[in-house]
């Protein structure tokens, strides 16, 4: 029995050394042949024999064991009918909901407010307006609205007026849903700067960007039906974790 355990340990160590050697080979080859490529954060094998994932930030590439070829695209598992690249990026871009600086957001509560979603939005974003109108159909949810003025200098001014309004949620709904202008207002807007820093750290590059309670992130506007689906998934996963 002890011999079996020792042999298994040796085999595991051999595989580990082999993987490390392959990673070093790939890193060296790509650095020499594509010097303009950013620093590689991670190299790991994929489920496809002989194919390795090369990760730079949240960008994924694929290569062979010697770094002779590089593929940029999506890896699909046809048997499982899953987009492995999409699944991997979803994990890489997930944001721990408990780590969100909720003090820098205002809330819109509908119904019992039990379900939760955070949204980063720019008041000048046309897709955000479409999203907000669709969200009127979603009930029993608390929306944590992070003003994220990235589209123009005017976005910063409108965000300030909304943030400094006595009724932030009402001012936001007036502008985005009812096409009403919001009165000029001023106050401490350091929260907006923190939102921009948080977004930069987590590579939030477009609006709207949604973050659900299970950490999953959706870049771009989605309809009420898709929001409902993702809220249900998040509720199921988070309740399963706490039980």
Short mmCIF file of C-alpha atoms in Angstrom, two decimals:
data_model
loop_
_atom_site.label_atom_id
_atom_site.label_comp_id
_atom_site.label_asym_id
_atom_site.label_seq_id
_atom_site.Cartn_x
_atom_site.Cartn_y
_atom_site.Cartn_z
CA UNK A 1 0.00 0.00 0.00
CA UNK A 2 2.83 2.37 0.90
CA UNK A 3 4.56 1.54 -2.42
CA UNK A 4 1.38 2.38 -4.35
CA UNK A 5 1.11 5.73 -2.60
CA UNK A 6 4.78 6.45 -3.33
CA UNK A 7 4.37 5.57 -7.01
CA UNK A 8 1.32 7.79 -7.27
CA UNK A 9 3.21 10.67 -5.66
CA UNK A 10 6.11 10.22 -8.08
CA UNK A 11 3.71 10.14 -11.04
CA UNK A 12 2.00 13.32 -9.85
CA UNK A 13 5.35 15.05 -9.40
CA UNK A 14 6.46 13.98 -12.90
CA UNK A 15 3.26 15.35 -14.45
CA UNK A 16 3.70 18.61 -12.54
CA UNK A 17 7.30 19.01 -13.72
CA UNK A 18 6.24 18.20 -17.29
CA UNK A 19 3.47 20.82 -17.18
CA UNK A 20 5.90 23.39 -15.77
CA UNK A 21 8.40 22.64 -18.52
CA UNK A 22 5.72 22.99 -21.20
CA UNK A 23 4.56 26.30 -19.72
CA UNK A 24 8.15 27.61 -19.72
CA UNK A 25 8.59 26.51 -23.35
CA UNK A 26 5.40 28.29 -24.43
CA UNK A 27 6.22 31.48 -22.51
CA UNK A 28 9.76 31.61 -23.96
CA UNK A 29 8.66 30.90 -27.53
CA UNK A 30 5.87 33.48 -27.58
CA UNK A 31 7.97 36.16 -25.88
CA UNK A 32 10.73 35.73 -28.47
CA UNK A 33 8.48 35.42 -31.53
CA UNK A 34 5.79 37.97 -30.60
CA UNK A 35 7.66 40.63 -28.60
CA UNK A 36 4.71 43.03 -28.83
CA UNK A 37 2.54 40.59 -26.89
CA UNK A 38 1.79 41.72 -23.33
CA UNK A 39 3.14 39.75 -20.39
CA UNK A 40 1.47 36.34 -20.09
CA UNK A 41 -0.38 35.87 -16.81
CA UNK A 42 -1.15 32.17 -17.08
CA UNK A 43 -0.61 29.12 -19.28
CA UNK A 44 -2.75 26.04 -18.73
CA UNK A 45 -3.82 22.95 -20.65
CA UNK A 46 -7.30 22.81 -22.16
CA UNK A 47 -9.54 19.73 -22.40
CA UNK A 48 -8.35 19.36 -26.01
CA UNK A 49 -5.17 17.27 -26.12
CA UNK A 50 -2.11 19.29 -27.11
CA UNK A 51 -3.87 22.65 -26.90
CA UNK A 52 -2.96 25.20 -24.23
CA UNK A 53 -4.72 28.33 -23.05
CA UNK A 54 -2.64 31.49 -22.84
CA UNK A 55 -4.20 34.17 -20.63
CA UNK A 56 -3.26 37.84 -20.69
CA UNK A 57 -5.54 39.62 -18.25
CA UNK A 58 -8.98 38.43 -19.32
CA UNK A 59 -7.94 37.91 -22.95
CA UNK A 60 -7.54 34.28 -24.03
CA UNK A 61 -5.44 32.74 -26.79
CA UNK A 62 -4.63 29.14 -27.64
CA UNK A 63 -1.36 27.53 -28.67
CA UNK A 64 0.37 24.19 -29.13
CA UNK A 65 2.89 22.75 -26.68
CA UNK A 66 5.83 24.47 -28.39
CA UNK A 67 4.25 27.84 -29.06
CA UNK A 68 4.58 27.37 -32.80
CA UNK A 69 1.01 28.47 -33.51
CA UNK A 70 -1.39 30.91 -31.86
CA UNK A 71 -5.17 30.81 -32.28
CA UNK A 72 -7.47 33.64 -31.31
CA UNK A 73 -11.08 32.51 -31.14
CA UNK A 74 -13.53 30.36 -29.21
CA UNK A 75 -13.07 26.79 -28.07
CA UNK A 76 -16.32 24.81 -28.30
CA UNK A 77 -16.98 21.47 -26.63
CA UNK A 78 -19.34 19.95 -29.20
CA UNK A 79 -20.13 16.90 -27.08
CA UNK A 80 -21.16 18.94 -24.05
CA UNK A 81 -22.46 21.75 -26.27
CA UNK A 82 -20.59 24.37 -24.27
CA UNK A 83 -18.53 27.37 -25.27
CA UNK A 84 -15.45 26.76 -23.10
CA UNK A 85 -13.95 30.15 -23.92
CA UNK A 86 -17.14 31.92 -22.89
CA UNK A 87 -17.34 29.88 -19.66
CA UNK A 88 -13.73 30.70 -18.80
CA UNK A 89 -14.13 34.43 -19.43
CA UNK A 90 -17.28 34.45 -17.29
CA UNK A 91 -15.23 33.05 -14.39
CA UNK A 92 -12.37 35.48 -14.97
CA UNK A 93 -14.62 38.53 -15.05
CA UNK A 94 -16.89 37.53 -12.16
CA UNK A 95 -17.09 40.10 -9.35
CA UNK A 96 -17.73 39.13 -5.74
CA UNK A 97 -21.04 40.87 -5.01
CA UNK A 98 -20.08 41.35 -1.37
CA UNK A 99 -17.02 43.31 -2.53
CA UNK A 100 -19.11 45.92 -4.35
CA UNK A 101 -18.89 49.38 -2.71
CA UNK A 102 -22.67 49.69 -2.32
CA UNK A 103 -22.33 52.99 -0.46
CA UNK A 104 -21.32 54.52 -3.79
CA UNK A 105 -24.58 53.45 -5.44
CA UNK A 106 -28.22 54.37 -4.93
CA UNK A 107 -31.01 51.82 -4.89
CA UNK A 108 -34.16 51.27 -6.89
CA UNK A 109 -36.45 48.83 -5.08
CA UNK A 110 -39.38 47.08 -6.71
CA UNK A 111 -41.77 44.73 -4.91
CA UNK A 112 -40.16 42.89 -2.00
CA UNK A 113 -36.67 43.71 -3.30
CA UNK A 114 -35.35 40.26 -2.35
CA UNK A 115 -33.40 39.67 -5.55
CA UNK A 116 -30.35 41.80 -6.16
CA UNK A 117 -28.44 43.16 -9.14
CA UNK A 118 -25.83 45.90 -9.50
CA UNK A 119 -25.68 47.95 -12.69
CA UNK A 120 -23.03 50.36 -13.94
CA UNK A 121 -24.59 52.94 -16.25
CA UNK A 122 -23.84 56.20 -18.04
CA UNK A 123 -26.73 58.70 -18.33
CA UNK A 124 -25.81 59.35 -21.97
CA UNK A 125 -25.94 55.66 -22.91
CA UNK A 126 -28.74 54.85 -25.35
CA UNK A 127 -28.54 51.13 -24.55
CA UNK A 128 -28.92 52.01 -20.86
CA UNK A 129 -32.18 53.83 -21.61
CA UNK A 130 -33.50 50.79 -23.44
CA UNK A 131 -32.39 48.57 -20.57
CA UNK A 132 -34.05 50.81 -17.95
CA UNK A 133 -37.35 50.69 -19.83
CA UNK A 134 -37.17 46.90 -19.97
CA UNK A 135 -36.37 46.78 -16.25
CA UNK A 136 -39.76 48.34 -15.48
CA UNK A 137 -41.16 44.85 -16.13
CA UNK A 138 -38.93 43.18 -13.51
CA UNK A 139 -40.45 42.98 -10.02
CA UNK A 140 -39.20 41.94 -6.56
CA UNK A 141 -35.69 43.24 -7.12
CA UNK A 142 -33.26 45.72 -5.61
CA UNK A 143 -31.13 47.47 -8.21
CA UNK A 144 -27.88 49.01 -6.97
CA UNK A 145 -27.24 51.75 -9.52
CA UNK A 146 -23.62 52.82 -9.95
CA UNK A 147 -23.31 56.00 -11.98
CA UNK A 148 -20.43 55.39 -14.38
CA UNK A 149 -19.79 58.51 -16.52
CA UNK A 150 -17.39 57.33 -19.22
CA UNK A 151 -18.95 58.48 -22.50
CA UNK A 152 -18.42 62.26 -22.44
CA UNK A 153 -17.79 65.28 -20.17
CA UNK A 154 -21.56 65.82 -20.25
CA UNK A 155 -21.96 62.37 -18.68
CA UNK A 156 -20.07 63.58 -15.63
CA UNK A 157 -22.33 66.64 -15.33
CA UNK A 158 -25.53 64.62 -15.63
CA UNK A 159 -24.23 62.03 -13.17
CA UNK A 160 -23.42 64.79 -10.70
CA UNK A 161 -26.94 66.23 -10.99
CA UNK A 162 -28.48 62.80 -10.39
CA UNK A 163 -26.15 61.86 -7.51
CA UNK A 164 -26.71 65.20 -5.80
CA UNK A 165 -30.48 65.12 -6.26
CA UNK A 166 -32.66 64.74 -3.16
CA UNK A 167 -34.38 61.81 -4.88
CA UNK A 168 -31.61 60.01 -6.76
CA UNK A 169 -33.75 57.12 -7.96
CA UNK A 170 -36.52 59.46 -9.08
CA UNK A 171 -34.10 61.72 -10.94
CA UNK A 172 -32.56 58.70 -12.67
CA UNK A 173 -35.95 57.36 -13.73
CA UNK A 174 -36.97 60.82 -14.97
CA UNK A 175 -33.92 61.05 -17.20
CA UNK A 176 -33.68 57.46 -18.45
CA UNK A 177 -37.31 56.34 -18.62
CA UNK A 178 -39.37 59.52 -18.93
CA UNK A 179 -36.91 61.63 -20.96
CA UNK A 180 -37.10 64.50 -18.49
CA UNK A 181 -34.20 66.79 -17.70
CA UNK A 182 -32.79 66.85 -14.17
CA UNK A 183 -32.18 70.07 -12.29
CA UNK A 184 -28.61 71.15 -11.73
CA UNK A 185 -27.26 70.18 -8.31
CA UNK A 186 -23.93 70.01 -6.53
CA UNK A 187 -22.48 68.00 -3.65
CA UNK A 188 -19.55 65.73 -2.86
CA UNK A 189 -19.12 63.54 -5.97
CA UNK A 190 -16.10 61.52 -4.81
CA UNK A 191 -18.32 58.42 -5.07
CA UNK A 192 -18.41 58.87 -8.85
CA UNK A 193 -14.61 58.94 -8.99
CA UNK A 194 -14.47 55.79 -6.87
CA UNK A 195 -16.91 54.14 -9.29
CA UNK A 196 -14.58 54.97 -12.17
CA UNK A 197 -11.60 53.53 -10.29
CA UNK A 198 -13.54 50.38 -9.37
CA UNK A 199 -14.60 49.97 -13.00
CA UNK A 200 -11.05 50.40 -14.25
CA UNK A 201 -9.80 47.81 -11.77
CA UNK A 202 -12.43 45.30 -12.89
CA UNK A 203 -12.22 46.23 -16.59
CA UNK A 204 -15.75 47.53 -16.91
CA UNK A 205 -15.41 49.14 -20.33
CA UNK A 206 -19.01 49.62 -21.43
CA UNK A 207 -22.48 50.43 -20.16
CA UNK A 208 -24.70 48.99 -19.01
CA UNK A 209 -22.71 46.33 -17.17
CA UNK A 210 -24.73 44.08 -14.84
CA UNK A 211 -23.38 42.13 -11.86
CA UNK A 212 -25.65 39.54 -10.26
CA UNK A 213 -25.57 38.19 -6.71
CA UNK A 214 -23.68 35.05 -7.78
CA UNK A 215 -20.87 37.22 -9.20
CA UNK A 216 -21.78 36.67 -12.86
CA UNK A 217 -21.33 39.68 -15.10
CA UNK A 218 -23.18 40.68 -18.25
CA UNK A 219 -21.72 43.43 -20.45
CA UNK A 220 -24.45 45.15 -22.45
CA UNK A 221 -28.21 45.60 -22.40
CA UNK A 222 -30.36 42.50 -21.99
CA UNK A 223 -34.13 42.19 -22.00
CA UNK A 224 -36.42 41.65 -19.02
CA UNK A 225 -36.77 37.93 -19.76
CA UNK A 226 -33.00 37.39 -19.70
CA UNK A 227 -32.71 39.46 -16.51
CA UNK A 228 -35.37 37.25 -14.89
CA UNK A 229 -33.48 34.13 -15.93
CA UNK A 230 -30.19 35.36 -14.51
CA UNK A 231 -31.80 36.60 -11.29
CA UNK A 232 -33.32 33.13 -10.80
CA UNK A 233 -29.94 31.46 -11.43
CA UNK A 234 -28.21 33.80 -9.00
CA UNK A 235 -30.87 33.25 -6.32
CA UNK A 236 -30.60 29.49 -6.73
CA UNK A 237 -26.80 29.48 -6.48
CA UNK A 238 -26.56 31.88 -3.53
CA UNK A 239 -29.29 30.10 -1.56
CA UNK A 240 -27.52 26.79 -2.19
CA UNK A 241 -24.29 28.27 -0.83
CA UNK A 242 -25.88 29.49 2.39
CA UNK A 243 -27.76 26.27 3.12
#
